[in-house]
mmCIF file of C-alpha atoms in Angstrom:
data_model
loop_
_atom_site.group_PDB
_atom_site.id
_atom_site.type_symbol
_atom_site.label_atom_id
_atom_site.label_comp_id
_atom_site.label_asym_id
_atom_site.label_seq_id
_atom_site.Cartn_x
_atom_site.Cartn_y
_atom_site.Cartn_z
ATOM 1 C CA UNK P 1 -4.276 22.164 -10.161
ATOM 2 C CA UNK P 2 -3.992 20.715 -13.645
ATOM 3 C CA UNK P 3 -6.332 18.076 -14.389
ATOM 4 C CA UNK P 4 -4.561 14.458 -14.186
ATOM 5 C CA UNK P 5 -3.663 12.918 -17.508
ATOM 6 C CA UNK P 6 -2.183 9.872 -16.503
ATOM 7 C CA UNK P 7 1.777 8.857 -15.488
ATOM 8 C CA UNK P 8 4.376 9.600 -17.648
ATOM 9 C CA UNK P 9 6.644 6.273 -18.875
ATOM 10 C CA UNK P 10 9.431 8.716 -17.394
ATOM 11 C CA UNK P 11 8.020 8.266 -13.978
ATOM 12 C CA UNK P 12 9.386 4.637 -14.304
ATOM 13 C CA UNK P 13 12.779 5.622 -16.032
ATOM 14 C CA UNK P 14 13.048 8.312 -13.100
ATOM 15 C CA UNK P 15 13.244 4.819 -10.539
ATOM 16 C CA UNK P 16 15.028 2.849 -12.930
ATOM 17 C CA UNK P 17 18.133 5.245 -13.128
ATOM 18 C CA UNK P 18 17.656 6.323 -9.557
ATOM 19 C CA UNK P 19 17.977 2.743 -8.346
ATOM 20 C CA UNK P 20 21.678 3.190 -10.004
ATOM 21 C CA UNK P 21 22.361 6.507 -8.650
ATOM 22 C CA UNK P 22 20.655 6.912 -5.465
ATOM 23 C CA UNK P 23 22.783 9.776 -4.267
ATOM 24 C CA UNK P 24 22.111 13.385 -3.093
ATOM 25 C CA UNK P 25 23.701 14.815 -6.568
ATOM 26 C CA UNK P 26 21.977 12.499 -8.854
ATOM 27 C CA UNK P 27 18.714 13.451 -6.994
ATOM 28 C CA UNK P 28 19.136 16.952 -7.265
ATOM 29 C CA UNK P 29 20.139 17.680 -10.806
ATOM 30 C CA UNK P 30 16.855 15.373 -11.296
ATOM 31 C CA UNK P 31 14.160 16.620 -9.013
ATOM 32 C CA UNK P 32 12.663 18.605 -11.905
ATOM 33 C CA UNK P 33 11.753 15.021 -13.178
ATOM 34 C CA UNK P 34 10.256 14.109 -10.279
ATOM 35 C CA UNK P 35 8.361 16.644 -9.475
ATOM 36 C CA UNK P 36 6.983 16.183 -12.815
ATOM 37 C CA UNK P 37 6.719 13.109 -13.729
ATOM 38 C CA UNK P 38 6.370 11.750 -10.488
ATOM 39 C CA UNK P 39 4.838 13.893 -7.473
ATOM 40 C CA UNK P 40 2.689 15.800 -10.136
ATOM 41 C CA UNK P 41 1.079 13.616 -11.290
ATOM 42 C CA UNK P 42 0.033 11.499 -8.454
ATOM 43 C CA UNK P 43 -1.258 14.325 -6.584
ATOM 44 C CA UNK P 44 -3.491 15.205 -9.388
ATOM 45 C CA UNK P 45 -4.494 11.544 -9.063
ATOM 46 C CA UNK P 46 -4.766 11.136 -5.553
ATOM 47 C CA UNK P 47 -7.248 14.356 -6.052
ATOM 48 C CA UNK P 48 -9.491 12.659 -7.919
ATOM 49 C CA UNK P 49 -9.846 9.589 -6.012
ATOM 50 C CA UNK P 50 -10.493 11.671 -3.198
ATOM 51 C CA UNK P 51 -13.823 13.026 -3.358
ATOM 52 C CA UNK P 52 -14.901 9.098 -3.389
ATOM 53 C CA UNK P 53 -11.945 7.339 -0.776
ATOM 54 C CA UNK P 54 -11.318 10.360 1.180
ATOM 55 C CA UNK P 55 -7.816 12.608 1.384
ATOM 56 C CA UNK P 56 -4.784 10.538 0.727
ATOM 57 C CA UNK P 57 -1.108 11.835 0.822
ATOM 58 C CA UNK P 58 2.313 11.259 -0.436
ATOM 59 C CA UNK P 59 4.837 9.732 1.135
ATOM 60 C CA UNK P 60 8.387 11.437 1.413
ATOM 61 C CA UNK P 61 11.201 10.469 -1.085
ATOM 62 C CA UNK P 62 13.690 10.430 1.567
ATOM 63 C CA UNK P 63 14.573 7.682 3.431
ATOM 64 C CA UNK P 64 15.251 7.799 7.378
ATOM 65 C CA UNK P 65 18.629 6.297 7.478
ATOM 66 C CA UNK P 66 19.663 6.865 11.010
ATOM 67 C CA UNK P 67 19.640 3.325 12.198
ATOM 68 C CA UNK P 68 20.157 1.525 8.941
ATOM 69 C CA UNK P 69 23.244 -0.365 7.274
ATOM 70 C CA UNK P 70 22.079 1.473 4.009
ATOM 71 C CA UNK P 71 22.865 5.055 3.829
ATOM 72 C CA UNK P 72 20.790 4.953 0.315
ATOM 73 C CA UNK P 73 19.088 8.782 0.906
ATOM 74 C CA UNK P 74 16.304 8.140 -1.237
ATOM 75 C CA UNK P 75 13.496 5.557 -1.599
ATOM 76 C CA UNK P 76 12.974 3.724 -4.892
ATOM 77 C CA UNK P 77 9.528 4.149 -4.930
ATOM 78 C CA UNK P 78 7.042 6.387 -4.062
ATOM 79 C CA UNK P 79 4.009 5.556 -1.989
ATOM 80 C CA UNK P 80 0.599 7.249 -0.880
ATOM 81 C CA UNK P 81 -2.034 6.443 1.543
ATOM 82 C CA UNK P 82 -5.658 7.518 1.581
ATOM 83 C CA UNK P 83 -6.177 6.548 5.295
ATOM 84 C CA UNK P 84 -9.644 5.417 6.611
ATOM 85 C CA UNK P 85 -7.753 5.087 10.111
ATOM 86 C CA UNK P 86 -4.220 5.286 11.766
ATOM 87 C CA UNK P 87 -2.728 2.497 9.544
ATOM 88 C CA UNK P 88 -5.455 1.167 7.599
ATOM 89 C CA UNK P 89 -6.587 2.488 4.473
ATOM 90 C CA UNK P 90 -5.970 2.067 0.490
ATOM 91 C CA UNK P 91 -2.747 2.265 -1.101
ATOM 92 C CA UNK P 92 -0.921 3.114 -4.580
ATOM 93 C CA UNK P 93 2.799 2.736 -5.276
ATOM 94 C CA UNK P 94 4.914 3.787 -7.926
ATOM 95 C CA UNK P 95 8.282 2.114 -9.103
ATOM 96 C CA UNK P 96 10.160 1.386 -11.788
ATOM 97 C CA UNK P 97 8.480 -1.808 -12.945
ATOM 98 C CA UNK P 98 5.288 0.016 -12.471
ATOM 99 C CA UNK P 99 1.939 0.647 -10.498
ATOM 100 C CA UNK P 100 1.101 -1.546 -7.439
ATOM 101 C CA UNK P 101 -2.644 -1.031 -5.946
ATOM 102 C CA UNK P 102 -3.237 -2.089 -2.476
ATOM 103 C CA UNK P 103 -5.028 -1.987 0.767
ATOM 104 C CA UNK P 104 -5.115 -3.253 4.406
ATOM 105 C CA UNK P 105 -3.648 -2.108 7.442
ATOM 106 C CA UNK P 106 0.524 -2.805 8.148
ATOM 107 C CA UNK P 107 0.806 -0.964 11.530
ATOM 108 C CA UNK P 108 -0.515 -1.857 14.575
ATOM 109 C CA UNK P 109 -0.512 -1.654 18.779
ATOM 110 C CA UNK P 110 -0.878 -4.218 21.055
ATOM 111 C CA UNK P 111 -4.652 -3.153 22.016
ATOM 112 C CA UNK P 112 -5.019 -3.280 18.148
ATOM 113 C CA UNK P 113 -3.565 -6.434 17.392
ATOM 114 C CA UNK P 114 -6.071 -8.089 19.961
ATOM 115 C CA UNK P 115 -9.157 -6.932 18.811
ATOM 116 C CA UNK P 116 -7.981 -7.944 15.607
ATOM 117 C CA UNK P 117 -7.710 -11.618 16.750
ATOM 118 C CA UNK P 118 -10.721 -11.281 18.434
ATOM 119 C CA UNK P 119 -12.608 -10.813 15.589
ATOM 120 C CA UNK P 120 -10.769 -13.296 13.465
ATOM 121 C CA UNK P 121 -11.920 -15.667 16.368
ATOM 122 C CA UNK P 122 -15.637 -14.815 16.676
ATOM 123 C CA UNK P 123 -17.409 -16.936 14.367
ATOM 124 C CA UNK P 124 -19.506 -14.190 12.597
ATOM 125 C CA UNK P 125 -17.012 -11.299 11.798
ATOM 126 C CA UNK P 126 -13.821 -14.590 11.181
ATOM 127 C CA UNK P 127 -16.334 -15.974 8.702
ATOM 128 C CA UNK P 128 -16.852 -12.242 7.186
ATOM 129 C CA UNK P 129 -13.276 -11.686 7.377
ATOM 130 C CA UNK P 130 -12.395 -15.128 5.308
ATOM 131 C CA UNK P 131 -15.346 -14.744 2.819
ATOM 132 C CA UNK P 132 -13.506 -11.511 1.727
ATOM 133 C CA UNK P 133 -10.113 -12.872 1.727
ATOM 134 C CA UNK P 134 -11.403 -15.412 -0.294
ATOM 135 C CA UNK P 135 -13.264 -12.735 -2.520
ATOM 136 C CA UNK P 136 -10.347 -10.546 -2.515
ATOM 137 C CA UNK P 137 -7.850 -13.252 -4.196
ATOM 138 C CA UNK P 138 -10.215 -14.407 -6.510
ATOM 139 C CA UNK P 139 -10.151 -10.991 -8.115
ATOM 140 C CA UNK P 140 -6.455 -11.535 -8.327
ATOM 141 C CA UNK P 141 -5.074 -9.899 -4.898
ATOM 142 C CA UNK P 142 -2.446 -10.992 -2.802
ATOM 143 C CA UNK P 143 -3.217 -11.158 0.815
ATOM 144 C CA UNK P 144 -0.097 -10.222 2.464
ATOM 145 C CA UNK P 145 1.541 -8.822 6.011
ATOM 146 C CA UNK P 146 3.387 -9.789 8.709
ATOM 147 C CA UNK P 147 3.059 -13.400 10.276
ATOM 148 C CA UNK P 148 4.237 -15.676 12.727
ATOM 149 C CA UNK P 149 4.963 -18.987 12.413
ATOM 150 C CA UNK P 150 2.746 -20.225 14.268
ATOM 151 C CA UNK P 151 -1.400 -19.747 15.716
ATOM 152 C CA UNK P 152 -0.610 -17.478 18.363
ATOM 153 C CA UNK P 153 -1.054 -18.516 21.674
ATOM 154 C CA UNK P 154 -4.693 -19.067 23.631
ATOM 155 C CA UNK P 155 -5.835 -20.305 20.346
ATOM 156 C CA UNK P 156 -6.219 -23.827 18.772
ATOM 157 C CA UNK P 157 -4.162 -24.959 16.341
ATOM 158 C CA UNK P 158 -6.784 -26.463 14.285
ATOM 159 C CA UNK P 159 -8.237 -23.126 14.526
ATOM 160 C CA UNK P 160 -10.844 -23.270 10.979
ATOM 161 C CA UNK P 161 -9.387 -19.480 10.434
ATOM 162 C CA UNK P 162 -5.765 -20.321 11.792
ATOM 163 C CA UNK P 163 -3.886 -18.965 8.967
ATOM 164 C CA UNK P 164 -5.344 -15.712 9.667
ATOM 165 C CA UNK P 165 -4.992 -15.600 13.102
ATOM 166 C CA UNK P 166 -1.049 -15.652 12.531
ATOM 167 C CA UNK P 167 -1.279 -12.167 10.636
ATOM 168 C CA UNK P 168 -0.070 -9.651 13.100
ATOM 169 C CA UNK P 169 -0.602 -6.939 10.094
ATOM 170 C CA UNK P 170 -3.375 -7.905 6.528
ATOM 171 C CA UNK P 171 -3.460 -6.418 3.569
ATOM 172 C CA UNK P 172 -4.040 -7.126 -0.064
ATOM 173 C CA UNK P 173 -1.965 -5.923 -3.168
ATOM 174 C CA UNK P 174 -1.830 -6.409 -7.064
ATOM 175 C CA UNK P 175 0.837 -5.539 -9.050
ATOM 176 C CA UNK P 176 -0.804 -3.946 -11.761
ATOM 177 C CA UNK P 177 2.572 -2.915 -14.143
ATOM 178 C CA UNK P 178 2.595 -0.490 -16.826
ATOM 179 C CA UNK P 179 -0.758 -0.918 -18.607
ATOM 180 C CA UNK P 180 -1.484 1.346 -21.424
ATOM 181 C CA UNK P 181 -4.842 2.879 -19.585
ATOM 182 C CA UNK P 182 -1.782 4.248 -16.484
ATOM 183 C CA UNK P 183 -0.489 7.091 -18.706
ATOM 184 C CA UNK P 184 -3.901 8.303 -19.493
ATOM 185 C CA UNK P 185 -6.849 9.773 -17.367
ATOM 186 C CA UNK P 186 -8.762 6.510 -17.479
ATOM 187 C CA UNK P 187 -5.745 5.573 -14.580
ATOM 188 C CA UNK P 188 -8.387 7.442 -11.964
ATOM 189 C CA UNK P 189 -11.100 4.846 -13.078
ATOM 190 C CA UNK P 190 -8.688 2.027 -13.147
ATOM 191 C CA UNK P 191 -7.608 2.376 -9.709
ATOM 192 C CA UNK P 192 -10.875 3.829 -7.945
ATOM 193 C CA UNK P 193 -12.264 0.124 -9.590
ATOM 194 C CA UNK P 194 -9.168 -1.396 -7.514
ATOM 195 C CA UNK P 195 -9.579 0.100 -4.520
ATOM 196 C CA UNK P 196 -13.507 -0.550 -4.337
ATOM 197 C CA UNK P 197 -13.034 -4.062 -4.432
ATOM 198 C CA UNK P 198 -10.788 -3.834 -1.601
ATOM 199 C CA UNK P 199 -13.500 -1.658 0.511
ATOM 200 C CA UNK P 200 -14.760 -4.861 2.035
ATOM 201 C CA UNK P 201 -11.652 -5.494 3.394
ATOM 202 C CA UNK P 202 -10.500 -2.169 4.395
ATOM 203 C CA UNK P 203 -13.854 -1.553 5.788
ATOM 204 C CA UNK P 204 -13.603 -4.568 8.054
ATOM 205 C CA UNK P 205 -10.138 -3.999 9.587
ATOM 206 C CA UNK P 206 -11.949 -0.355 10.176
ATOM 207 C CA UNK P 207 -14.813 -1.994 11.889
ATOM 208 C CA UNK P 208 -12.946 -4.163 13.989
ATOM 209 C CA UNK P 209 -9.295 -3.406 14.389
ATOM 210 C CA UNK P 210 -8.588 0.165 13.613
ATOM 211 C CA UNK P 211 -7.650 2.372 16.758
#
């Protein structure tokens, strides 16, 4: 495998047309630039994270449009996952506005889901959980997933970690752009530096609600 260099700028001008001509043709008579520009060189990159976050893998370009109103065939952005459990791990995507670094978990089961809230409950591992949070935002994360409305039931309202307990799914992003260091091989460092502040985090939805 070539060493990675970095991501090309035509990585992002690959999403930027395909957004206008996401179609089968357009794809094809491209793919050499994405294979390239785009699936190249992230798997060089994902290589080189790896012998410090584990094996991570690409997502697939196409979309599943069987029970969608958009019959768009192919994603505008491509994803990978270096999973530390089914659903939870660290995260890098790829569009045409640039690189977005991440990490969390966005799946989950019922079972899941309740040790989860458990934990968020118990005063030891809620008050770990929210110290990171906190930590993980200061460094300029946003803590993210999906929410309800409301504390969910069998707990108080005035819960002190109630705005947590609402997250059915947790996970923490920054939208890094198109910084000069991503098209050259001090990306690795840049993103390994990312995703290490996000261990904490990763680590604890490992420890207490991973499968």
């Amino acid at each position: 495998m070539t060493p990675f260099a970095g991501i090309p700028d035509a990585a992002f001008d690959f999403y930027a047309e395909l957004e206008h001509n996401n179609n089968r043709d357009w794809w094809l008579e491209h793919k050499s630039t994405y294979d390239a520009a785009v699936k190249e060189p992230l798997t060089g990159l994902l290589a080189a994270l790896e012998p410090e976050f584990g094996a991570a893998k690409l997502f697939r370009p196409n979309r599943d449009i069987r029970f969608s109103l958009d019959k768009s065939p192919y994603k505008t952005a491509q994803g990978a996952v270096a999973s530390v459990a089914e659903g939870t791990g660290f995260y890098i995507q790829l569009d045409a506005d640039g690189l977005l670094i991440g990490g969390g978990y966005h799946t989950h089961t019922p079972a899941q889901l309740a040790r989860f809230r458990s934990a968020v409950d118990a005063p030891s591992s809620g008050a770990v959980l929210q110290k990171i949070v906190s930590e993980v935002e200061a460094l300029g994360f946003t803590v993210e997933g999906e929410t309800l409305k409301t504390v969910p039931r069998g707990f108080a309202k005035d819960h002190p970690r109630a705005e947590l307990l609402k997250h059915k799914s947790l996970a923490a992003g920054l939208h890094a752009g198109r910084p000069g260091w991503l098209s050259t091989p001090d990306a690795a460092g840049e993103v390994a530096r990312r995703w290490e502040q996000l261990r904490p985090l990763v680590e604890w939805i490992g420890r207490y609600a991973a499968p």
